[in-house]
Tab-separated table of C-alpha atoms in Angstrom:
chain	number	residue	atom	x	y	z
A	28	MET	CA	17.171	-25.602	15.420
A	29	THR	CA	19.166	-23.640	13.395
A	30	ARG	CA	18.183	-22.673	9.201
A	31	TYR	CA	19.042	-25.756	7.813
A	32	THR	CA	19.241	-28.339	10.276
A	33	LYS	CA	14.472	-27.825	10.639
A	34	PHE	CA	14.932	-29.867	7.395
A	35	VAL	CA	16.234	-32.686	8.783
A	36	TYR	CA	13.847	-34.818	10.246
A	37	PRO	CA	11.179	-34.586	7.638
A	38	ILE	CA	13.975	-35.501	4.906
A	39	ALA	CA	14.768	-38.330	6.711
A	40	PHE	CA	11.517	-39.119	7.516
A	41	ALA	CA	10.692	-39.109	3.470
A	42	LEU	CA	13.406	-41.808	2.667
A	43	THR	CA	12.895	-43.880	5.952
A	44	LEU	CA	9.245	-44.076	4.342
A	45	TRP	CA	10.191	-44.349	0.190
A	46	VAL	CA	12.823	-47.480	1.924
A	47	ILE	CA	9.458	-49.475	3.323
A	48	ILE	CA	7.262	-48.367	0.491
A	49	ILE	CA	10.149	-50.612	-1.654
A	50	GLU	CA	10.745	-53.241	0.906
A	51	LEU	CA	6.679	-53.861	1.781
A	52	PHE	CA	5.601	-53.834	-2.044
A	53	ASP	CA	8.692	-55.270	-3.268
A	54	LEU	CA	9.089	-52.954	-5.899
A	55	PRO	CA	11.611	-53.712	-9.165
A	56	LYS	CA	14.162	-50.974	-9.895
A	57	TYR	CA	12.358	-50.074	-12.931
A	58	ILE	CA	9.718	-48.824	-11.214
A	59	LEU	CA	10.816	-47.817	-7.796
A	60	PRO	CA	14.454	-47.033	-7.417
A	61	GLY	CA	15.427	-46.771	-3.799
A	62	PRO	CA	17.330	-43.428	-3.078
A	63	LEU	CA	20.678	-44.870	-3.236
A	64	ASP	CA	20.336	-46.530	-6.490
A	65	VAL	CA	18.984	-42.841	-7.530
A	66	ALA	CA	21.256	-40.933	-5.887
A	67	ASP	CA	24.680	-43.471	-7.715
A	68	SER	CA	22.463	-42.717	-10.572
A	69	PHE	CA	22.553	-39.436	-10.481
A	70	TRP	CA	26.477	-39.072	-9.152
A	71	LYS	CA	26.768	-41.240	-12.197
A	72	SER	CA	25.130	-39.004	-14.881
A	73	ARG	CA	26.091	-35.746	-13.570
A	74	TRP	CA	27.874	-33.946	-16.327
A	75	LEU	CA	25.011	-34.485	-18.157
A	76	ILE	CA	22.595	-33.598	-15.508
A	77	LEU	CA	24.236	-30.619	-14.835
A	78	GLU	CA	23.817	-29.308	-18.676
A	79	HIS	CA	20.396	-30.069	-18.769
A	80	THR	CA	19.656	-28.446	-15.724
A	81	TYR	CA	21.503	-25.205	-17.610
A	82	TYR	CA	18.817	-24.888	-20.124
A	83	THR	CA	15.921	-25.477	-18.378
A	84	ALA	CA	17.690	-22.828	-15.285
A	85	SER	CA	17.502	-20.112	-18.892
A	86	GLU	CA	14.013	-20.857	-20.112
A	87	VAL	CA	12.668	-19.872	-16.715
A	88	VAL	CA	15.363	-17.054	-15.690
A	89	ILE	CA	13.989	-15.625	-19.245
A	90	GLY	CA	11.230	-16.213	-18.421
A	91	ILE	CA	10.198	-14.947	-15.053
A	92	LEU	CA	11.672	-12.121	-16.239
A	93	ILE	CA	10.330	-11.239	-19.078
A	94	GLY	CA	6.614	-12.739	-17.715
A	95	VAL	CA	7.060	-10.377	-14.372
A	96	SER	CA	8.336	-7.187	-16.407
A	97	ILE	CA	5.111	-7.659	-18.884
A	98	GLY	CA	2.317	-8.184	-15.636
A	99	VAL	CA	4.249	-5.372	-13.460
A	100	ILE	CA	3.652	-2.793	-16.823
A	101	THR	CA	0.007	-4.681	-16.936
A	102	ALA	CA	-0.694	-4.307	-13.822
A	103	LEU	CA	0.560	-0.216	-14.093
A	104	ALA	CA	-1.576	0.233	-16.483
A	105	ILE	CA	-4.967	-1.229	-15.542
A	106	ALA	CA	-4.443	0.281	-12.269
A	107	TYR	CA	-3.993	3.447	-13.811
A	108	SER	CA	-6.815	3.788	-16.428
A	109	GLU	CA	-9.987	3.021	-15.935
A	110	SER	CA	-10.878	2.600	-19.675
A	111	VAL	CA	-7.542	0.159	-20.041
A	112	ARG	CA	-8.983	-1.813	-16.911
A	113	LEU	CA	-12.370	-2.206	-18.525
A	114	PHE	CA	-10.741	-3.853	-21.841
A	115	VAL	CA	-7.992	-5.861	-20.038
A	116	GLN	CA	-10.506	-7.488	-17.154
A	117	PRO	CA	-12.052	-9.520	-19.207
A	118	LEU	CA	-9.025	-11.028	-21.439
A	119	LEU	CA	-6.894	-11.428	-18.368
A	120	LEU	CA	-9.781	-13.430	-16.850
A	121	PHE	CA	-10.283	-14.574	-20.244
A	122	SER	CA	-6.427	-15.733	-20.161
A	123	GLN	CA	-6.594	-18.167	-17.011
A	124	VAL	CA	-9.940	-19.895	-17.814
A	125	ILE	CA	-7.913	-22.316	-20.680
A	126	PRO	CA	-5.772	-24.037	-18.695
A	127	VAL	CA	-2.135	-22.959	-19.990
A	128	PHE	CA	-0.731	-26.658	-20.393
A	129	ALA	CA	-3.874	-26.638	-23.012
A	130	LEU	CA	-1.417	-24.305	-24.841
A	131	ALA	CA	2.453	-26.232	-25.143
A	132	PRO	CA	0.858	-27.645	-28.704
A	133	LEU	CA	0.727	-23.974	-29.851
A	134	LEU	CA	3.435	-22.950	-28.499
A	135	THR	CA	6.053	-25.748	-29.754
A	136	LEU	CA	4.372	-25.110	-33.257
A	137	TRP	CA	4.499	-21.516	-33.657
A	138	LEU	CA	7.692	-20.879	-32.336
A	139	GLY	CA	9.917	-24.043	-32.147
A	140	TYR	CA	11.750	-26.485	-30.123
A	141	GLY	CA	13.703	-24.038	-29.261
A	142	LEU	CA	13.997	-22.172	-25.923
A	143	SER	CA	11.261	-19.667	-26.843
A	144	SER	CA	8.635	-21.712	-26.634
A	145	LYS	CA	9.378	-22.873	-23.364
A	146	VAL	CA	10.467	-19.115	-21.828
A	147	ALA	CA	6.477	-18.245	-23.612
A	148	MET	CA	5.410	-20.826	-21.097
A	149	ALA	CA	6.875	-19.942	-18.383
A	150	VAL	CA	6.147	-16.728	-19.230
A	151	LEU	CA	1.868	-17.258	-19.690
A	152	ILE	CA	1.950	-19.262	-16.023
A	153	ILE	CA	3.175	-16.728	-14.148
A	154	TYR	CA	1.938	-13.172	-16.108
A	155	PHE	CA	-1.248	-13.500	-13.832
A	156	PRO	CA	-0.129	-13.619	-10.547
A	157	VAL	CA	2.747	-11.724	-11.266
A	158	THR	CA	-0.527	-8.921	-12.711
A	159	ILE	CA	-2.989	-9.571	-9.942
A	160	SER	CA	-0.822	-9.270	-6.869
A	161	PHE	CA	0.674	-6.002	-8.111
A	162	TYR	CA	-2.820	-4.833	-9.222
A	163	ASN	CA	-4.156	-5.890	-5.953
A	164	GLY	CA	-1.786	-3.958	-3.977
A	165	LEU	CA	-2.022	-0.991	-6.487
A	166	MET	CA	-5.786	-0.227	-4.978
A	167	ARG	CA	-5.263	-1.721	-1.851
A	168	THR	CA	-3.340	1.536	-1.273
A	169	PRO	CA	-5.145	3.343	2.130
A	170	PRO	CA	-7.824	6.196	0.448
A	171	GLY	CA	-6.965	8.737	3.371
A	172	TYR	CA	-3.203	8.714	1.729
A	173	LEU	CA	-4.962	8.887	-1.464
A	174	ASP	CA	-6.751	12.125	-0.008
A	175	LEU	CA	-3.922	14.271	1.137
A	176	ALA	CA	-2.660	13.638	-2.315
A	177	THR	CA	-6.185	15.095	-3.855
A	178	THR	CA	-5.776	18.228	-1.180
A	179	MET	CA	-1.936	18.063	-2.347
A	180	ASN	CA	-3.921	18.426	-5.422
A	181	ALA	CA	-1.127	15.665	-7.316
A	182	SER	CA	-1.779	13.852	-11.088
A	183	LYS	CA	-2.886	10.872	-11.466
A	184	SER	CA	0.292	9.296	-12.309
A	185	SER	CA	2.133	11.345	-9.386
A	186	LYS	CA	-0.774	9.438	-6.818
A	187	LEU	CA	0.802	6.197	-8.410
A	188	TRP	CA	4.211	6.766	-8.587
A	189	HIS	CA	4.507	8.430	-5.285
A	190	ILE	CA	2.071	6.412	-3.039
A	191	GLN	CA	-0.291	3.197	-4.582
A	192	VAL	CA	3.966	1.556	-6.079
A	193	PRO	CA	5.510	2.439	-3.002
A	194	ASN	CA	2.054	0.637	-1.300
A	195	ALA	CA	2.276	-1.902	-3.514
A	196	ILE	CA	5.715	-3.372	-3.731
A	197	PRO	CA	4.764	-5.830	-0.539
A	198	SER	CA	1.773	-7.489	-2.272
A	199	LEU	CA	3.984	-7.576	-5.733
A	200	CYS	CA	6.921	-9.616	-4.073
A	201	SER	CA	4.276	-12.282	-3.105
A	202	GLY	CA	3.721	-12.292	-6.856
A	203	LEU	CA	7.441	-12.287	-6.823
A	204	GLN	CA	6.952	-15.992	-5.110
A	205	LEU	CA	4.655	-17.459	-6.460
A	206	ALA	CA	6.376	-16.789	-9.602
A	207	ALA	CA	9.710	-18.314	-9.051
A	208	VAL	CA	7.699	-21.519	-8.031
A	209	TYR	CA	5.766	-20.980	-10.829
A	210	ALA	CA	8.521	-20.613	-13.997
A	211	PRO	CA	9.976	-24.015	-13.833
A	212	ILE	CA	6.653	-25.702	-14.153
A	213	GLY	CA	5.849	-24.216	-16.846
A	214	ALA	CA	9.529	-24.404	-18.719
A	215	VAL	CA	9.132	-27.713	-17.796
A	216	ILE	CA	5.073	-28.366	-19.280
A	217	GLY	CA	6.442	-27.103	-22.752
A	218	GLU	CA	9.746	-29.378	-22.466
A	219	TRP	CA	8.089	-31.957	-22.610
A	220	VAL	CA	6.402	-31.049	-25.331
A	221	GLY	CA	8.707	-31.248	-27.440
A	222	SER	CA	12.300	-30.066	-26.791
A	223	SER	CA	15.047	-31.762	-27.153
A	224	LYS	CA	17.540	-30.031	-24.303
A	225	GLY	CA	16.130	-29.607	-20.335
A	226	LEU	CA	15.151	-31.364	-17.559
A	227	GLY	CA	11.963	-32.090	-18.945
A	228	TYR	CA	13.208	-33.774	-21.755
A	229	LEU	CA	15.764	-35.718	-19.432
A	230	MET	CA	12.950	-36.792	-17.787
A	231	LEU	CA	10.878	-38.468	-20.667
A	232	LEU	CA	13.961	-39.856	-22.317
A	233	ALA	CA	14.859	-41.761	-19.007
A	234	ASN	CA	11.528	-42.628	-18.929
A	235	GLY	CA	11.338	-44.063	-22.589
A	236	ARG	CA	14.555	-46.408	-21.567
A	237	ALA	CA	13.806	-47.949	-18.709
A	238	LYS	CA	15.682	-45.805	-17.221
A	239	THR	CA	13.882	-44.767	-13.617
A	240	ASP	CA	17.061	-43.249	-11.720
A	241	LEU	CA	17.758	-41.103	-13.710
A	242	MET	CA	13.985	-39.823	-14.644
A	243	PHE	CA	14.080	-39.469	-10.408
A	244	SER	CA	17.663	-37.759	-10.386
A	245	ALA	CA	16.151	-35.486	-12.900
A	246	LEU	CA	13.046	-34.650	-10.571
A	247	LEU	CA	15.214	-33.790	-7.383
A	248	MET	CA	17.841	-31.508	-9.543
A	249	LEU	CA	14.132	-29.817	-10.497
A	250	GLY	CA	13.830	-29.616	-7.389
A	251	VAL	CA	16.898	-28.554	-6.291
A	252	LEU	CA	16.832	-25.338	-8.492
A	253	THR	CA	13.064	-25.092	-8.130
A	254	ILE	CA	14.235	-24.102	-3.949
A	255	ALA	CA	17.566	-22.301	-4.654
A	256	LEU	CA	14.947	-20.252	-7.424
A	257	HIS	CA	12.705	-19.668	-4.134
A	258	GLY	CA	15.063	-19.128	-2.026
A	259	LEU	CA	16.793	-16.128	-4.197
A	260	MET	CA	13.773	-14.719	-4.992
A	261	SER	CA	13.482	-14.351	-1.092
A	262	TYR	CA	16.383	-12.981	0.225
A	263	LEU	CA	15.931	-10.413	-3.562
A	264	THR	CA	12.380	-9.608	-2.100
A	265	THR	CA	13.275	-8.938	1.235
A	266	GLN	CA	15.406	-6.421	0.278
A	267	ILE	CA	13.485	-4.733	-1.463
A	268	LYS	CA	10.526	-5.261	0.757
A	269	LEU	CA	12.630	-4.100	4.178
A	270	ARG	CA	13.603	-0.318	0.982
A	271	VAL	CA	10.209	0.149	1.879
A	272	GLU	CA	9.007	-0.706	5.783
B	16	MET	CA	-16.582	39.867	18.361
B	17	THR	CA	-17.921	36.998	14.956
B	18	ASP	CA	-19.296	39.403	12.844
B	19	ASP	CA	-17.028	41.219	12.222
B	20	LEU	CA	-14.701	38.430	11.186
B	21	LYS	CA	-15.217	38.283	8.051
B	22	SER	CA	-16.065	34.077	6.685
B	23	ALA	CA	-13.294	33.007	3.761
B	24	ILE	CA	-16.149	29.864	3.907
B	25	LEU	CA	-20.136	29.878	3.355
B	26	LEU	CA	-22.157	26.757	3.652
B	27	THR	CA	-25.203	26.757	2.819
B	28	GLY	CA	-28.638	24.471	2.469
B	29	ASP	CA	-29.338	20.792	2.849
B	30	VAL	CA	-27.002	17.577	2.664
B	31	PHE	CA	-28.598	14.469	1.510
B	32	ILE	CA	-26.860	10.874	1.516
B	33	GLU	CA	-28.560	8.031	-0.921
B	34	GLY	CA	-31.893	10.269	-0.774
B	35	ALA	CA	-32.239	10.747	2.506
B	36	ARG	CA	-31.493	14.311	4.572
B	37	LEU	CA	-28.242	14.025	6.908
B	38	ILE	CA	-28.961	17.391	7.488
B	39	SER	CA	-31.288	20.317	6.887
B	40	SER	CA	-31.572	24.207	6.653
B	41	LEU	CA	-27.085	24.194	7.230
B	42	ASN	CA	-25.878	28.250	7.003
B	43	PHE	CA	-22.292	27.554	8.495
B	44	GLN	CA	-19.278	29.916	8.357
B	45	VAL	CA	-15.601	29.219	8.317
B	46	VAL	CA	-14.065	32.517	10.177
B	47	ALA	CA	-11.612	34.143	8.261
B	48	GLY	CA	-7.827	33.888	10.123
B	49	GLY	CA	-9.594	31.720	13.091
B	50	TRP	CA	-10.337	28.704	14.186
B	51	THR	CA	-14.476	27.599	13.768
B	52	CYS	CA	-15.227	24.913	15.736
B	53	LEU	CA	-17.157	22.065	14.822
B	54	LEU	CA	-18.869	19.490	17.302
B	55	GLY	CA	-20.550	16.701	16.620
B	56	GLY	CA	-21.750	13.183	17.381
B	57	SER	CA	-20.416	10.724	16.015
B	58	GLY	CA	-22.484	10.319	12.137
B	59	THR	CA	-23.660	13.722	12.055
B	60	GLY	CA	-22.092	14.420	9.109
B	61	LYS	CA	-19.330	16.345	10.541
B	62	SER	CA	-16.464	15.234	8.546
B	63	THR	CA	-18.527	15.069	5.502
B	64	LEU	CA	-19.016	18.807	5.696
B	65	LEU	CA	-15.464	18.726	6.388
B	66	ARG	CA	-15.192	16.911	3.251
B	67	LEU	CA	-16.878	18.628	0.253
B	68	ILE	CA	-15.006	21.744	1.453
B	69	ALA	CA	-12.100	19.600	0.576
B	70	ASN	CA	-13.293	18.989	-2.551
B	71	LEU	CA	-12.628	15.126	-1.551
B	72	PRO	CA	-15.156	12.030	-2.988
B	73	VAL	CA	-18.297	11.628	-0.569
B	74	HIS	CA	-21.184	10.349	-0.510
B	75	ALA	CA	-22.817	12.903	0.509
B	76	LYS	CA	-24.434	15.357	-1.555
B	77	LEU	CA	-24.947	19.360	-1.497
B	78	ASN	CA	-27.735	21.472	-2.251
B	79	GLY	CA	-27.270	24.152	-1.604
B	80	SER	CA	-24.349	26.690	-2.139
B	81	LEU	CA	-20.678	25.852	-0.609
B	82	THR	CA	-18.419	29.469	-1.592
B	83	SER	CA	-15.827	31.463	-0.249
B	84	PRO	CA	-16.523	34.835	0.120
B	85	LEU	CA	-12.835	35.777	0.777
B	86	GLY	CA	-12.300	34.234	-2.785
B	87	LEU	CA	-10.382	31.234	-1.439
B	88	ASN	CA	-10.129	28.567	-3.958
B	89	LEU	CA	-11.263	25.132	-2.869
B	90	ARG	CA	-8.934	23.194	-4.805
B	91	ARG	CA	-5.549	26.129	-4.186
B	92	ASP	CA	-6.037	27.141	-1.166
B	93	VAL	CA	-6.411	24.320	1.567
B	94	ALA	CA	-4.525	22.060	3.170
B	95	TYR	CA	-6.256	18.344	5.072
B	96	MET	CA	-5.101	17.420	8.523
B	97	ALA	CA	-7.071	13.974	9.811
B	98	GLN	CA	-7.244	11.939	12.649
B	99	ALA	CA	-5.155	8.998	11.448
B	100	ASP	CA	-1.628	11.253	11.163
B	101	LEU	CA	-1.326	9.576	7.298
B	102	LEU	CA	2.192	9.788	7.086
B	103	LEU	CA	4.251	7.279	4.426
B	104	PRO	CA	5.665	4.207	6.637
B	105	TRP	CA	8.201	3.766	3.857
B	106	ALA	CA	9.238	7.840	4.060
B	107	THR	CA	11.333	9.137	6.346
B	108	VAL	CA	10.055	12.221	8.200
B	109	SER	CA	11.607	14.295	5.886
B	110	GLU	CA	10.523	13.266	2.438
B	111	ASN	CA	6.524	12.484	4.421
B	112	VAL	CA	6.656	16.323	5.319
B	113	THR	CA	7.895	17.701	1.694
B	114	LEU	CA	5.205	15.065	0.627
B	115	GLY	CA	2.976	17.558	-1.062
B	116	SER	CA	6.359	19.111	-3.247
B	117	ARG	CA	6.904	16.259	-4.247
B	118	LEU	CA	3.457	14.677	-5.843
B	119	ARG	CA	3.657	17.869	-7.993
B	120	GLY	CA	7.389	17.404	-9.158
B	121	GLU	CA	8.309	20.702	-7.752
B	122	ARG	CA	11.587	21.553	-5.858
B	123	VAL	CA	11.710	21.066	-2.752
B	124	ASP	CA	12.514	24.033	-0.599
B	125	GLN	CA	15.295	23.162	1.938
B	126	GLU	CA	15.664	25.839	4.484
B	127	ARG	CA	12.237	25.719	5.009
B	128	LEU	CA	11.551	22.168	5.548
B	129	ASN	CA	14.297	23.096	7.827
B	130	ASP	CA	12.905	25.764	9.402
B	131	THR	CA	9.493	23.637	9.829
B	132	LEU	CA	11.149	20.980	11.118
B	133	ASP	CA	12.760	23.243	13.671
B	134	ARG	CA	9.536	24.898	14.510
B	135	VAL	CA	7.925	21.285	15.130
B	136	GLY	CA	10.627	19.942	17.233
B	137	LEU	CA	11.343	17.038	14.768
B	138	TYR	CA	14.709	18.537	12.785
B	139	THR	CA	16.883	16.295	15.241
B	140	LEU	CA	14.608	12.453	13.822
B	141	ARG	CA	13.780	14.015	10.227
B	142	GLY	CA	15.666	10.617	8.671
B	143	LYS	CA	13.406	8.191	10.852
B	144	LYS	CA	10.750	6.486	9.584
B	145	PRO	CA	7.135	6.995	11.204
B	146	ARG	CA	6.926	3.972	12.770
B	147	GLU	CA	10.528	5.254	15.182
B	148	LEU	CA	7.823	7.886	15.906
B	149	SER	CA	5.400	8.795	19.015
B	150	GLY	CA	2.058	9.245	18.669
B	151	GLY	CA	2.429	13.085	19.716
B	152	GLN	CA	5.985	13.243	17.009
B	153	ARG	CA	3.905	11.878	14.160
B	154	GLN	CA	1.005	13.969	15.081
B	155	ARG	CA	3.439	17.580	14.585
B	156	ALA	CA	5.553	15.513	11.459
B	157	ALA	CA	1.289	15.528	9.829
B	158	LEU	CA	0.816	19.560	10.938
B	159	ALA	CA	4.558	20.085	9.322
B	160	ARG	CA	3.268	18.785	6.281
B	161	THR	CA	0.261	21.088	6.372
B	162	LEU	CA	2.385	23.967	7.373
B	163	MET	CA	4.776	23.094	4.348
B	164	GLU	CA	1.729	23.409	2.187
B	165	ASP	CA	1.522	27.333	3.035
B	166	ARG	CA	-2.597	27.243	1.937
B	167	HIS	CA	-5.106	29.807	4.022
B	168	LEU	CA	-7.465	27.814	4.981
B	169	VAL	CA	-6.439	24.459	6.823
B	170	LEU	CA	-9.673	21.334	7.918
B	171	LEU	CA	-8.559	19.323	10.635
B	172	ASP	CA	-10.709	16.213	11.117
B	173	GLU	CA	-10.298	14.732	14.210
B	174	PRO	CA	-6.754	15.534	14.385
B	175	PHE	CA	-6.201	15.360	17.518
B	176	SER	CA	-8.743	12.530	18.468
B	177	ALA	CA	-6.206	10.340	19.295
B	178	LEU	CA	-3.481	11.348	21.288
B	179	ASP	CA	-3.107	11.046	25.416
B	180	ALA	CA	-4.569	14.365	26.944
B	181	GLN	CA	-1.326	16.172	27.929
B	182	THR	CA	0.280	15.579	24.349
B	183	ARG	CA	-3.543	16.814	22.912
B	184	GLU	CA	-3.146	20.095	25.321
B	185	GLU	CA	0.088	20.988	23.652
B	186	MET	CA	0.325	19.989	19.609
B	187	GLN	CA	-3.281	22.347	20.831
B	188	ASN	CA	-1.739	25.066	21.375
B	189	LEU	CA	1.516	23.915	18.340
B	190	SER	CA	-1.382	23.744	16.002
B	191	VAL	CA	-2.904	27.747	17.595
B	192	GLU	CA	0.610	29.431	16.746
B	193	LEU	CA	2.131	27.986	13.927
B	194	LEU	CA	-1.680	28.373	11.968
B	195	GLU	CA	-2.151	32.185	12.798
B	196	HIS	CA	-3.291	34.330	10.339
B	197	ARG	CA	-4.396	31.438	8.801
B	198	SER	CA	-8.709	30.041	8.366
B	199	VAL	CA	-8.829	26.731	10.187
B	200	LEU	CA	-11.620	24.653	10.126
B	201	ILE	CA	-11.656	21.636	13.253
B	202	VAL	CA	-14.069	18.663	13.596
B	203	THR	CA	-14.295	17.180	16.271
B	204	HIS	CA	-15.706	14.842	19.251
B	205	ASP	CA	-14.237	17.314	22.079
B	206	PRO	CA	-15.736	20.001	23.852
B	207	LEU	CA	-13.333	21.188	26.259
B	208	GLU	CA	-11.359	20.645	22.209
B	209	ALA	CA	-13.810	23.398	21.431
B	210	ALA	CA	-13.676	25.336	24.096
B	211	ARG	CA	-9.982	25.795	23.990
B	212	LEU	CA	-9.548	26.494	20.244
B	213	GLY	CA	-12.617	27.488	18.705
B	214	ASN	CA	-13.550	31.600	17.698
B	215	GLN	CA	-16.651	29.989	16.266
B	216	LEU	CA	-18.387	27.471	17.786
B	217	TYR	CA	-20.628	24.847	16.153
B	218	ILE	CA	-22.552	22.116	17.392
B	219	LEU	CA	-23.517	19.857	14.370
B	220	THR	CA	-27.145	18.428	14.085
B	221	ALA	CA	-29.649	16.831	11.352
B	222	ALA	CA	-31.544	20.983	11.383
B	223	GLY	CA	-27.951	22.500	10.358
B	224	ALA	CA	-25.330	23.993	12.533
B	225	LYS	CA	-26.524	25.387	15.700
B	226	LEU	CA	-24.211	28.868	16.960
B	227	VAL	CA	-22.592	28.708	20.399
B	228	THR	CA	-20.811	31.628	22.070
B	229	ALA	CA	-17.642	30.903	22.705
B	230	PRO	CA	-15.225	31.986	25.781
B	231	SER	CA	-14.046	35.206	26.026
B	232	GLY	CA	-9.828	35.629	25.172
B	233	PRO	CA	-7.840	34.744	22.132
B	234	PRO	CA	-7.568	31.145	21.982
B	235	PRO	CA	-5.465	29.199	22.561
B	236	ARG	CA	-7.121	28.918	25.856
B	237	SER	CA	-6.658	27.631	29.281
B	238	THR	CA	-8.272	24.793	30.654
B	239	SER	CA	-8.488	26.444	34.173
B	240	ASP	CA	-10.071	28.967	33.336
B	241	ILE	CA	-13.737	30.076	33.700
B	242	SER	CA	-14.795	30.540	30.672
B	243	THR	CA	-13.275	27.983	28.846
B	244	LEU	CA	-14.813	25.459	32.147
B	245	GLU	CA	-18.376	26.553	31.716
B	246	CYS	CA	-18.582	26.493	27.824
B	247	GLN	CA	-17.061	22.525	27.972
B	248	ALA	CA	-19.366	22.210	30.182
B	249	GLY	CA	-22.736	24.048	28.317
B	250	LEU	CA	-21.099	22.392	25.073
B	251	LEU	CA	-21.391	18.478	26.766
B	252	ASP	CA	-25.015	19.468	28.033
B	253	SER	CA	-26.175	20.662	24.672
B	254	LEU	CA	-24.312	17.531	22.956
B	255	LYS	CA	-25.805	15.178	25.798
B	256	GLY	CA	-29.762	17.025	25.034
B	257	LEU	CA	-28.983	15.731	21.710
B	258	ALA	CA	-28.439	11.834	22.064
């Protein structure tokens, strides 16, 4: 089976199940529209959906760029300095105890209804996985490499840069792949709490007007967006890993 | 013969691990400009002694003295080579061999690099990654990296134990040739290796390092030489007696 045809059977199965459920429970369109209704609505509202996709995609991409940068810097700082580690680690853990979703209303209050509160949500949701995966990679450097570097009179920063960072690239890459999947969740939650643009907003709008088929279309688009991001990130990380392996 | 050799390192005292005595009344020296072999079974603390000399983190504590009658600085004059080749998988042979300079932010001496690669026979493979090399080639790259450091005291922690017999003998010969005039401490559990290479031989036990008479003749001694074989047999008997 090729890369693409392997998806044919699972998708056909899901669509069939979808139709069977509608027929079996005799569900009206406004509760669960069929695949054809959704396809029809998707096509009719394609420009509307694309416009909102553009906003969500912007939030997600900016969020990933900022979140990954802050995560990478944090991981380097706590790997480098014991005192920074002792200070930051409890905060990092504490930040995970509070569900990010619960912060969404606050972020909207502080940052407004525009792009920045959604970017902040995406940043918050990916920051921890990126930081921890990179940090673990940095700390899991085989001790023999570091012993060797010690006998070569390497400084701490030099060990970090020449040995620990290259060694942690594969772990960072798995963090990046998680980020590609998590960031859209953050952005959409931000949109639910308060916005006038984006796929999350479109879903709420469609829901309020009982246009369930449009809601499904937006959901479908969100899935496509996330898969595309994940695919792009997989490509990028493979390229990066090829250089360090 | 060993008496007229000055010692590069003198190690005396007791070694403790978590309060328990690992080795007592140690009196051990690394001869200057020659090969000192430290032989012992596993868990006797051979690697621990080597790490103490290399200034590397150890769980053990030395209650005694570690000095260099030759006046070596244990931070500046020591190179280290382990059983694992410790080649960075993402770096090429050249990059691995020049790791020391790169770590210290120094300019890489290209001429010396090419010369060193040539001497270990890896010049044509200099752009390859470690995974593309055989076990013997990898260990030669590690040797080249050690030579590039140009340190007087070279500490070898079972460096050839993972190699097949033939490659091991080649590596031993090459190492003796290339590390000439340096003071070498090699930790090993292989009596033949000790008999071939040592100017000074020690068997390490909990009661200290026992000096054993080395075979006559300069290392690397032939494996078919009778005094080498007798020494090997003697070392093996001593090790068995300890077990």
